[in-house]
Coordinates of C-alpha atoms in Angstrom, one line a residue:
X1 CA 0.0 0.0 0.0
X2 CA 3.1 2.3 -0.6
X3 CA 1.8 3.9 -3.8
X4 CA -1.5 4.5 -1.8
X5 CA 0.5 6.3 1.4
X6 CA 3.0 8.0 -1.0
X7 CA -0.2 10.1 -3.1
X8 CA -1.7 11.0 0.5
X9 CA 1.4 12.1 1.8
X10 CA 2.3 14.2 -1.6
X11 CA -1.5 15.5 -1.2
X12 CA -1.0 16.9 2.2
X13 CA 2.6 18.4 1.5
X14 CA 0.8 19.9 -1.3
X15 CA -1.2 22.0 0.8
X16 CA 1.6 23.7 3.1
X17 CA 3.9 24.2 0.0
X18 CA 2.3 24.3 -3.2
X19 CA -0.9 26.3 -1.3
X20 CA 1.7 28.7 -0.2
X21 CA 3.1 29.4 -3.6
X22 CA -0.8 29.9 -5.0
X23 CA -1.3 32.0 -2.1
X24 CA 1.7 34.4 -2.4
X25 CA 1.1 35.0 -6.1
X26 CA -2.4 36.2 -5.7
X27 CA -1.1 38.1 -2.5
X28 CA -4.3 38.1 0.1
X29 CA -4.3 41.6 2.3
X30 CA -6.2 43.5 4.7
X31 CA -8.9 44.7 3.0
X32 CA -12.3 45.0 3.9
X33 CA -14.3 41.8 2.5
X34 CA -17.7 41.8 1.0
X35 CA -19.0 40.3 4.1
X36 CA -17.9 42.9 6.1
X37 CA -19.1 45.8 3.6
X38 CA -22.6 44.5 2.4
X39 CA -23.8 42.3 5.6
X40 CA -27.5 42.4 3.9
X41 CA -28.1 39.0 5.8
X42 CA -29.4 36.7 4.1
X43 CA -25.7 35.7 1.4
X44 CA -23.4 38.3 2.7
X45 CA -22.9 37.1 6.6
X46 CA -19.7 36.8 8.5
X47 CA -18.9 33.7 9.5
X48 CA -16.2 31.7 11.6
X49 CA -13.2 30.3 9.9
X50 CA -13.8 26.6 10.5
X51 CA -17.2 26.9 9.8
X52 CA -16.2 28.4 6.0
X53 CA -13.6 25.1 5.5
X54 CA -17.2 23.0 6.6
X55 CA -19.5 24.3 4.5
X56 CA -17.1 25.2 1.6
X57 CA -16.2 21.2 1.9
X58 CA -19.7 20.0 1.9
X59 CA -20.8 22.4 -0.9
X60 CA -18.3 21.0 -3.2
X61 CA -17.7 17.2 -2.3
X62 CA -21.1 15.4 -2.4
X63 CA -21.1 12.2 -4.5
X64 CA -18.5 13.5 -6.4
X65 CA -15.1 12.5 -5.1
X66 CA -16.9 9.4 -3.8
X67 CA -18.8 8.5 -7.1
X68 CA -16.0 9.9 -9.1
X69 CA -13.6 8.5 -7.6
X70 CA -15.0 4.5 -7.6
X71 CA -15.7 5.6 -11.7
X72 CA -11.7 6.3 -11.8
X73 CA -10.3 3.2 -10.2
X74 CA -11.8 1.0 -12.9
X75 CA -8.8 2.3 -14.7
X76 CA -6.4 0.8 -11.5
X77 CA -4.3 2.3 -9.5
X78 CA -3.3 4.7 -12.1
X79 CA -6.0 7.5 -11.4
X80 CA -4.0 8.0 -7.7
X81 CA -1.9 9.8 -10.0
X82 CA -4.7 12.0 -12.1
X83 CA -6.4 13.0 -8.4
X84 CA -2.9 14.0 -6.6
X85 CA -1.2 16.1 -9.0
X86 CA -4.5 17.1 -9.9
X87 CA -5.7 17.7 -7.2
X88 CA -2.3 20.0 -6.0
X89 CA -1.9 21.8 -9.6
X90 CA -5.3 22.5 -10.7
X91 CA -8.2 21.5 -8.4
X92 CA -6.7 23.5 -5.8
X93 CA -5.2 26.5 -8.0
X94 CA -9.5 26.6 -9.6
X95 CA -10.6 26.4 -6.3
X96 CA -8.5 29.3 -4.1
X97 CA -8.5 31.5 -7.4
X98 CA -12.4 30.8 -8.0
X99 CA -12.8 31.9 -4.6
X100 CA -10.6 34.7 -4.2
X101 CA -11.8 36.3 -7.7
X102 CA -14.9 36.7 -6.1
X103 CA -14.0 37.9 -2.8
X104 CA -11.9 40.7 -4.7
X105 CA -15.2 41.7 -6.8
X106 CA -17.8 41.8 -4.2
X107 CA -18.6 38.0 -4.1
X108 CA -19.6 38.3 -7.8
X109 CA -20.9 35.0 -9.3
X110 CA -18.3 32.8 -11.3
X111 CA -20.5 33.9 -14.6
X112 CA -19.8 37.7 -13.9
X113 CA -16.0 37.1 -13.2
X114 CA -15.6 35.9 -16.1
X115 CA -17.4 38.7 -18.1
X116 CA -15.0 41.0 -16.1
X117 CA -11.9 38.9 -17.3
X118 CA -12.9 37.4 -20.8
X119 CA -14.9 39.7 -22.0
X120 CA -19.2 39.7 -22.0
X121 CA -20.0 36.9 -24.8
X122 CA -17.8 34.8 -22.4
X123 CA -19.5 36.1 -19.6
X124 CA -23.1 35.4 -21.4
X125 CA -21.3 31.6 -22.2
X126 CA -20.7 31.3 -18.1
X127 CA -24.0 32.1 -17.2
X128 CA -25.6 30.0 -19.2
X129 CA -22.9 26.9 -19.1
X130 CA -23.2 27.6 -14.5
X131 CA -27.1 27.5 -14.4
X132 CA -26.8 24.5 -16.5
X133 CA -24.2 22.6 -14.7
X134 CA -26.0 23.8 -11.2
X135 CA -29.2 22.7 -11.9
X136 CA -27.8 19.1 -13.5
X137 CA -25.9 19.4 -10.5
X138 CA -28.5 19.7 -7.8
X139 CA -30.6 16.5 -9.8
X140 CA -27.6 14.3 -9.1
X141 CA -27.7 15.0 -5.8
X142 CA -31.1 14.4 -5.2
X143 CA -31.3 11.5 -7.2
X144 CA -27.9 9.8 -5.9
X145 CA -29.5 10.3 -1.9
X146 CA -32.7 9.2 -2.5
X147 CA -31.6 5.9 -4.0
X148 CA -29.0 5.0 -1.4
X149 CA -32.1 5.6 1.0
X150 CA -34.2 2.9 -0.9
X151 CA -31.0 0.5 -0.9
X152 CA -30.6 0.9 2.8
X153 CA -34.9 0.1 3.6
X154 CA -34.9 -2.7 0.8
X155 CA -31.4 -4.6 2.8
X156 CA -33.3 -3.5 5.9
X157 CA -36.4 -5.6 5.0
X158 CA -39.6 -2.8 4.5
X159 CA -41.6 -2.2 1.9
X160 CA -44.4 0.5 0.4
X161 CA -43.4 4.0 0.3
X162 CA -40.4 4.2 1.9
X163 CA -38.7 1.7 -0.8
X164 CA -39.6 4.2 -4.3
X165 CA -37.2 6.7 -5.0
X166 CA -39.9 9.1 -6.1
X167 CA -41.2 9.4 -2.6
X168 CA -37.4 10.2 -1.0
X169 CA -36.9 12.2 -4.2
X170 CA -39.9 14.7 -3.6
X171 CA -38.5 15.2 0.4
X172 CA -35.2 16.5 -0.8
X173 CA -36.0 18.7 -2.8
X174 CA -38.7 19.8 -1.0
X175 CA -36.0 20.6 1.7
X176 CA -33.7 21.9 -1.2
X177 CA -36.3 24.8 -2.2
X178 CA -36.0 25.6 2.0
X179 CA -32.2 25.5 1.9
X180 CA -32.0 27.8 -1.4
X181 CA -34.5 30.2 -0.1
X182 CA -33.8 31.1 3.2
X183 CA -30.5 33.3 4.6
X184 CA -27.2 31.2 4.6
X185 CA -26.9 30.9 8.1
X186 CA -30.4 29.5 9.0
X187 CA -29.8 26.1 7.8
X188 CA -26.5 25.6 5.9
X189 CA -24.6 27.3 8.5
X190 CA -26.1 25.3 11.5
X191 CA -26.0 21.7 9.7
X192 CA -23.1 21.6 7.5
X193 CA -20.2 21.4 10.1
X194 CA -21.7 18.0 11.5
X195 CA -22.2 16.7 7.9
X196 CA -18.8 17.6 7.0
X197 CA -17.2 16.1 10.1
X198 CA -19.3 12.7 9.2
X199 CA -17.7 12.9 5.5
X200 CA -14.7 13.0 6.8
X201 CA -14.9 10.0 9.7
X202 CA -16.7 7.7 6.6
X203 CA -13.7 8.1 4.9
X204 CA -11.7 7.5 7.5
X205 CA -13.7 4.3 8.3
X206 CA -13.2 3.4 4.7
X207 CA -9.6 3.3 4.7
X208 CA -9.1 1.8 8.3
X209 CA -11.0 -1.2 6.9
X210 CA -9.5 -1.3 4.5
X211 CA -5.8 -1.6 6.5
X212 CA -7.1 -3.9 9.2
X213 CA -8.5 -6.5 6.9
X214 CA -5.7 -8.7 5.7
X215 CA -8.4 -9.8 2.6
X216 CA -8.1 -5.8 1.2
X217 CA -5.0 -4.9 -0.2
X218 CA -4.5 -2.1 -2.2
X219 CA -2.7 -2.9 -5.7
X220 CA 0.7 -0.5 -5.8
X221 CA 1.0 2.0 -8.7
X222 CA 4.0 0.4 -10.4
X223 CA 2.7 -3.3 -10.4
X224 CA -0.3 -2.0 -12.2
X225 CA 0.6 1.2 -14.3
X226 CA -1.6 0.0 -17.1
X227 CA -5.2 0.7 -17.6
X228 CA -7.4 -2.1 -16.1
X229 CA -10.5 -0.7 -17.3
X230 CA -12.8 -3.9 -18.5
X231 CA -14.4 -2.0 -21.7
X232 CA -11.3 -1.1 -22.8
X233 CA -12.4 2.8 -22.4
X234 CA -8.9 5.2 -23.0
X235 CA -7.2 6.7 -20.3
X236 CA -7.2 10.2 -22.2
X237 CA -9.5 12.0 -21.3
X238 CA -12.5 9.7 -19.9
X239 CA -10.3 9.2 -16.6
X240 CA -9.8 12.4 -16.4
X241 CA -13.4 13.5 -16.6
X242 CA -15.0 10.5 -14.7
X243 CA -12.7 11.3 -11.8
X244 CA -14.1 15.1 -11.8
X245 CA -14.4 16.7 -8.3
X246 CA -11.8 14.4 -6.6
X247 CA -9.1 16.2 -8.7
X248 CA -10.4 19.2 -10.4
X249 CA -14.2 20.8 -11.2
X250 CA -15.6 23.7 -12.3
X251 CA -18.8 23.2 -9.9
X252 CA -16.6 24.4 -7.1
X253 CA -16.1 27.8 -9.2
X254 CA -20.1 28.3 -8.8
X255 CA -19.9 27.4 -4.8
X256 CA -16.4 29.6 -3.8
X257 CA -18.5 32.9 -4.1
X258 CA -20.8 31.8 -1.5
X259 CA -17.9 31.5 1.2
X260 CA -16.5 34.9 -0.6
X261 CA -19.5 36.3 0.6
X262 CA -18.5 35.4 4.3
X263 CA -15.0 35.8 4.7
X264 CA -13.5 38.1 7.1
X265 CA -10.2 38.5 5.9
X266 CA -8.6 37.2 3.0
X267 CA -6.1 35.2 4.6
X268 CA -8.9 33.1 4.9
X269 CA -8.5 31.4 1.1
X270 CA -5.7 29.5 1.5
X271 CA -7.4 26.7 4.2
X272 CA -11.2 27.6 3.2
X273 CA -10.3 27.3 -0.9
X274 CA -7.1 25.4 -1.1
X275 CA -7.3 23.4 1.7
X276 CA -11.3 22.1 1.4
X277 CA -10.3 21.3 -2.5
X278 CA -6.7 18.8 -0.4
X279 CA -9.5 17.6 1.8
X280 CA -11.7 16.2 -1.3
X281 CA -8.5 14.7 -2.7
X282 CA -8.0 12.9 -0.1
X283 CA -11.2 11.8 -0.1
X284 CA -11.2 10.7 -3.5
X285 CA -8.0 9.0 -3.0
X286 CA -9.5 6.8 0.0
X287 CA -12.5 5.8 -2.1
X288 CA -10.4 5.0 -5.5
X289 CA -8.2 2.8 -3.5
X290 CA -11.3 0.8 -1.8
X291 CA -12.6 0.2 -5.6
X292 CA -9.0 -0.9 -6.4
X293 CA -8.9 -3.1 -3.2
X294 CA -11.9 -4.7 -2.6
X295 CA -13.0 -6.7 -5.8
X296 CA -11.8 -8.9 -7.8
X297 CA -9.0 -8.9 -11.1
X298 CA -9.9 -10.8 -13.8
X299 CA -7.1 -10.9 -16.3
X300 CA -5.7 -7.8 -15.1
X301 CA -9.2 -5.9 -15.6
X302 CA -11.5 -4.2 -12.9
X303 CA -14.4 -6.9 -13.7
X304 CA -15.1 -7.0 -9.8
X305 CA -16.4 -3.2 -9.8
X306 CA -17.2 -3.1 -13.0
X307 CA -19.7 -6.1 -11.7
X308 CA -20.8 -3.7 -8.5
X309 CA -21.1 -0.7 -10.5
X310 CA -23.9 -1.9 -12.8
X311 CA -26.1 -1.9 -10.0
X312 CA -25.7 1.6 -9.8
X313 CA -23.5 4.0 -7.3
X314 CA -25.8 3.9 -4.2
X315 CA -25.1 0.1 -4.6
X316 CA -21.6 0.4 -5.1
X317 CA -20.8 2.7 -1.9
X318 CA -23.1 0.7 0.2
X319 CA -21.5 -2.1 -0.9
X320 CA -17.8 -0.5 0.3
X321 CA -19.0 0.8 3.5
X322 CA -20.3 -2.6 4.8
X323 CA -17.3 -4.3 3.4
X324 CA -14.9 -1.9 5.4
X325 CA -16.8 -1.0 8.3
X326 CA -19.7 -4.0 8.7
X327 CA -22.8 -2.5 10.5
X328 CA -21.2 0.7 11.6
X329 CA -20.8 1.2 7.7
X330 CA -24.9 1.5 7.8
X331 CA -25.1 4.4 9.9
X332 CA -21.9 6.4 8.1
X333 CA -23.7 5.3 4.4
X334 CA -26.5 7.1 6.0
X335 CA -25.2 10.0 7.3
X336 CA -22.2 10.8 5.3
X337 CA -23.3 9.5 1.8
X338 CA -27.4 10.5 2.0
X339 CA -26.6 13.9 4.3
X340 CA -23.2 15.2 2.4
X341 CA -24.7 15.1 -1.1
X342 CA -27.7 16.7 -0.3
X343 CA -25.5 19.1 1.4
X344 CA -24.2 20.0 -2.1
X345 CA -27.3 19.9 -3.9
X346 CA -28.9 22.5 -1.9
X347 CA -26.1 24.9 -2.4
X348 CA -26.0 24.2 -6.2
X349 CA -29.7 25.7 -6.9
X350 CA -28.7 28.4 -4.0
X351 CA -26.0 29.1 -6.3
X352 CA -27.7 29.1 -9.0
X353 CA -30.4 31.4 -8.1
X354 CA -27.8 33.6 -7.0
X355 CA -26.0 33.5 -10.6
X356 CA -29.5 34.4 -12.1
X357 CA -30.1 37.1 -9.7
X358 CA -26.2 38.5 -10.9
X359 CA -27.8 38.2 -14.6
X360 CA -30.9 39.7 -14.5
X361 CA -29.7 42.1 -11.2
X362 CA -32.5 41.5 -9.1
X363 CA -32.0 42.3 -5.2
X364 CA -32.3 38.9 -2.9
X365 CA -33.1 40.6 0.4
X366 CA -36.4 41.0 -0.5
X367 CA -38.0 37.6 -0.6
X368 CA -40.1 37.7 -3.2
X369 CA -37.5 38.3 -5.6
X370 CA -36.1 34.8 -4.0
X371 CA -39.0 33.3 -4.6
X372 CA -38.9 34.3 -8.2
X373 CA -35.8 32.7 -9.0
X374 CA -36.4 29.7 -6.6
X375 CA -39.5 28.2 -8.3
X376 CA -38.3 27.7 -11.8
X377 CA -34.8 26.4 -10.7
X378 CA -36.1 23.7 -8.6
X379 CA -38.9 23.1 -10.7
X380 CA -36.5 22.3 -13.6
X381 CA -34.2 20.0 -11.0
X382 CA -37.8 17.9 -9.8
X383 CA -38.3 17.6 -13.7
X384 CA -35.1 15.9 -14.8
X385 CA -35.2 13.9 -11.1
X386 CA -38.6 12.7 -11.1
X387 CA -38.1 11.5 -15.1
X388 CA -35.1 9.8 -13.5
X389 CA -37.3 7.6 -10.6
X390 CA -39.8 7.3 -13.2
X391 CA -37.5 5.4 -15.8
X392 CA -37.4 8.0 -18.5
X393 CA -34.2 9.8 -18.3
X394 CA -30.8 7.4 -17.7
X395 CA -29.0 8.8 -14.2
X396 CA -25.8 7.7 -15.7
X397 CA -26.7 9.9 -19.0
X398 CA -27.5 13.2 -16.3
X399 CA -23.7 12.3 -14.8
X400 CA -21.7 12.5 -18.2
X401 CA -23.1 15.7 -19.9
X402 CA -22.4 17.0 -16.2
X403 CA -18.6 15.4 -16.1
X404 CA -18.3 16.9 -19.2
X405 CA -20.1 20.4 -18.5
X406 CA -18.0 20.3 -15.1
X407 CA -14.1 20.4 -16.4
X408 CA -15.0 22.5 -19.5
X409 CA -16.5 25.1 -16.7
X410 CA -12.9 24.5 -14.9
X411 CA -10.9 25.2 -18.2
X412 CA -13.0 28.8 -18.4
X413 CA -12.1 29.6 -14.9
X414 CA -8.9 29.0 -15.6
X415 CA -8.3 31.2 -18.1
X416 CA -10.0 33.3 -16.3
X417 CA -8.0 33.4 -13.4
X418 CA -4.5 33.6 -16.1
X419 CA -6.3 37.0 -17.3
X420 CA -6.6 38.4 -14.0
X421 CA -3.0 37.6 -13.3
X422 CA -1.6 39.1 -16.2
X423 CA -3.8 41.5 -15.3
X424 CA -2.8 42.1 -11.9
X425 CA 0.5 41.6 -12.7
X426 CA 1.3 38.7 -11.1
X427 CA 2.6 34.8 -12.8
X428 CA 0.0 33.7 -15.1
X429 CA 1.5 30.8 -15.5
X430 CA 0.5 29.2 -12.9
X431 CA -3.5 29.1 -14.2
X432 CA -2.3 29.0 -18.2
X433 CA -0.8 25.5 -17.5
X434 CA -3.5 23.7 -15.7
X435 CA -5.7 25.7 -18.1
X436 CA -4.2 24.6 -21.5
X437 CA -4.3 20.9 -20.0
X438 CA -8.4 21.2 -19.2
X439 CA -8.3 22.5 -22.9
X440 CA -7.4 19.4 -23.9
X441 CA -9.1 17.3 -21.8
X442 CA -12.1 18.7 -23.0
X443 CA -11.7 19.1 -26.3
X444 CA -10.4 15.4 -26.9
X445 CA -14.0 14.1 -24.9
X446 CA -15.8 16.1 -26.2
X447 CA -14.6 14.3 -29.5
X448 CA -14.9 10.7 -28.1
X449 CA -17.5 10.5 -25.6
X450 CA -20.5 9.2 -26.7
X451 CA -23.3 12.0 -25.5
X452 CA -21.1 14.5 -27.1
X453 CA -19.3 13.9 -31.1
X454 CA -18.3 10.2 -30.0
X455 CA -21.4 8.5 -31.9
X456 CA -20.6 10.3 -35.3
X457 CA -16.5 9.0 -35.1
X458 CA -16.6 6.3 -33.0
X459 CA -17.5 3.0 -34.6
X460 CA -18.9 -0.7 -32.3
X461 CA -16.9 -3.7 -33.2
X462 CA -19.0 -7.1 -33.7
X463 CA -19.5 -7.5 -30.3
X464 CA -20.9 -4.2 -29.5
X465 CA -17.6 -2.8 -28.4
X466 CA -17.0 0.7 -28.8
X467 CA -13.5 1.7 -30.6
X468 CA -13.0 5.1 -30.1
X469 CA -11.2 7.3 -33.2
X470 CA -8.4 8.2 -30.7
X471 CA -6.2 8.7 -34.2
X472 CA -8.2 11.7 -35.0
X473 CA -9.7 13.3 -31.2
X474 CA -6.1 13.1 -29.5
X475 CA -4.3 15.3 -32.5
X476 CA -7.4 17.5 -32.4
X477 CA -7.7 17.5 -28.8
X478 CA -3.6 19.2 -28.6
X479 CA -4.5 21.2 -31.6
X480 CA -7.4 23.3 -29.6
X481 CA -5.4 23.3 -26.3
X482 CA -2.0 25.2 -28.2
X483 CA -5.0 27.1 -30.3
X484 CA -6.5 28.6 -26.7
X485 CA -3.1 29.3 -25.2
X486 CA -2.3 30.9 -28.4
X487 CA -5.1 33.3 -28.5
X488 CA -4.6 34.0 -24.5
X489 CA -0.9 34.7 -25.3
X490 CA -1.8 36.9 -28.2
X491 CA -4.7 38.6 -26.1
X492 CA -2.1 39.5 -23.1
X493 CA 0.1 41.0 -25.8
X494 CA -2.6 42.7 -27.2
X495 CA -3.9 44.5 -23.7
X496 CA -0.8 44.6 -22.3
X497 CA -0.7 48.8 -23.1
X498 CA -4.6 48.9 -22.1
X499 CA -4.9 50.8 -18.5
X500 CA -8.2 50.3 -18.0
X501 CA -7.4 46.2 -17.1
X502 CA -5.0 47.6 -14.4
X503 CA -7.9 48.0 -11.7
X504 CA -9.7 45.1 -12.5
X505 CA -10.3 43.1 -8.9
X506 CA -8.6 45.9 -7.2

């Protein structure tokens, strides 16, 4: 289990050194914060330090590094690599930068920072690609809860009501429209620190289990740097957008401005952005090795999760936690799989009423301008997540348009963030890498999966395998990557005699 010991302790070295550098180059200072200036309430409230690395934690983990993450190891041990480095060079760069953008412009939504930074038809692009991806968002977690609660009555022997997922599906997002509508700290501020301290001993739990078993052992890195996938399914990019929040995702651009909006200093970012963004990689990390540990290798392939997975995720992680933790894994499945995803899903329709009320600049301390925005944004989410319980739209289908949606929303913030350093500047660098490398993860599946270009080059072999035109996505994929840092480079060069850009985020 070196391989497994090695990425955690990279991970957390990552956040007192690497942190540090992202940290100094954006140069945090004493400035009054939004939360501090406006206080209207209900999104701008001061709140305590440990309570923003909660909530900002819970708002952006969910299902995700835990889904994600079991997704990933199908792959093997090689996606530790994909969520540490990722995790360290752009998950957590995204995240404090996301965060700190915000905080600098008056806890603006991620849409608006961009408009500042890109220019408005990207700004128009962001508010339509967030309210997308927050709404898609806020279905998976409603969906992904409510089915782990009909796993855990069905293994529990009941029956009627309490076993659909239509009936769990309508009290969550009942309690979602509550949670988006009322002031932050009535509800997400009360709850969220216990949630997020059970997320955290789950994955503990996971991992212990996994140690004191002698049957679990997780496969080391460079006995198994292959892909073990059983499909067959490339490496580049479908690891790299299955794996999504456990290593980098643009959904935490739309939750950052939420905890902009209740910093008290600035000094804040580096353990409420940086460090929450370490804290889901480790997460990720613990539940990619269980799905490497726990099943079983068939000719050096993953059919053992594979196997699990087709049952669907609620399945699969119940399936882990009682594995790892027997009866105790009940309760934890309960409260840290059911409660932390919900945790998220509430915050992605407050987030995106709050993105909505940026675009069409409509005051939310008056309540009925809340309950404007509230009612179509959930009423879309029950939509796509009753049509889920009912049978008529594919969960699986909701997950990859947002995997996809999620990273291409990362890439934008990332060039984002590079303008504002030039900008400010400061070593854009440090944003145009990462950025250039979401370019081409994005552009190459967007190519190959199916849901997106795949079905039109792709072709199914006899046995209804997919090959995938790799010889024509992967040379496109680099083209459109150097083509974006190309125009960025040309763009900088362009402004670099324009003044107005110099007090941009000042």
């Amino acid at each position: 289990m070196i391989s497994f010991l090695i990425c955690l302790a990279l991970l957390i070295g990552g956040y007192f050194l690497y942190g540090k550098v992202v940290e100094n180059t954006f140069g945090p200072d004493d400035r009054e914060t939004p939360a501090v200036k406006i206080n209207d309430g209900v999104d701008y409230v001061v709140l305590p330090q440990w309570k923003l690395f909660m909530i900002q934690l819970l708002n952006i983990a969910g299902l995700g590094p835990i889904f994600g993450a079991l997704q990933g190891a199908l792959w093997g041990p090689i996606v530790f690599l994909w969520i540490t480095f990722g995790t360290i060079f752009a998950g957590g760069v995204h995240d404090y930068f996301s965060g700190m953008m915000s905080e600098r412009n008056n806890g603006a939504s991620i849409s608006e920072i961009s408009g500042i930074y890109l220019g408005g038809f990207m700004k128009n692009v962001m508010r339509v690609f967030s309210v997308v991806l927050l709404i898609m968002v806020g279905t998976v977690f409603a969906v992904g809860p409510a089915g782990l609660i009909v796993t855990l009555f069905k293994n529990g022997g009941s029956n009627g009501i309490v076993t659909t997922t239509l009936f769990w599906l309508i009290i969550v997002l009942v309690y979602y429209f509550i949670a988006t509508f009322l002031s932050i700290d009535k509800i997400i501020g009360k709850i969220y620190p216990v949630f997020g301290i059970c997320l955290i001993v789950m994955a503990a739990g996971v991992i212990i289990g996994i140690f004191v078993k002698p049957e679990y052992t997780i496969p080391e890195l460079w006995d198994n740097f292959r892909s073990m996938h059983p499909s067959g399914t490339p490496v580049w990019s479908f690891m790299f957008i299955t794996v999504a929040c456990g290593a980098i995702s643009g959904f935490h651009s739309t939750q950052s401005p939420l905890m902009a909006r209740c910093m008290k200093s600035e000094k804040q970012g580096h353990f409420v952005f940086y460090g929450a963004m370490v804290s889901e990689g480790i997460i990720a990390l613990v539940w990619a090795a269980a799905g490497c540990a726990l099943y079983e290798v068939t000719g050096g392939l993953n059919t053992g999760l594979a196997e699990i997975l087709a049952n669907g995720q609620s399945a699969a992680i119940y399936d882990v936690c009682i594995k790892t933790m027997g009866k105790v894994g009940v309760a934890l499945a309960m409260l840290g799989v059911i409660a932390c995803p919900i945790t998220s899903g509430d915050t992605a329709f407050r987030s995106a009423r709050l993105v909505l009320a940026d675009w069409f600049k409509l005051d939310q301390k008056k309540w009925k301008n809340r309950l404007l925005l509230c009612v179509p944004v959930l009423g879309v989410g029950a939509i796509l997540g009753v049509g889920n319980a009912l049978g008529a739209i594919n969960y699986t289908i909701i997950w990859r348009y947002f995997s996809w949606t999620n990273q291409t929303l990362a890439m934008i913030v990332l060039w984002a963030a590079s303008m504002y350093l030039f900008y400010d500047k400061k070593n854009y660098w440090l944003t145009a890498v990462p950025a250039t490398f979401m370019s081409a993860v994005s552009a190459t599946y967007f190519l190959l999966g199916n849901e997106c270009l795949g079905q039109l080059i792709n072709h199914k072999a006899a046995d209804g395998t997919i090959i995938y035109n790799t010889a024509v996505a992967y040379p496109i994929g680099i083209v459109v990557a150097a083509l974006f840092l190309g125009i960025f480079l040309y763009t900088i060069k362009k402004r670099h005699t324009q003044p107005h850009y110099e007090t941009l985020g000042k």
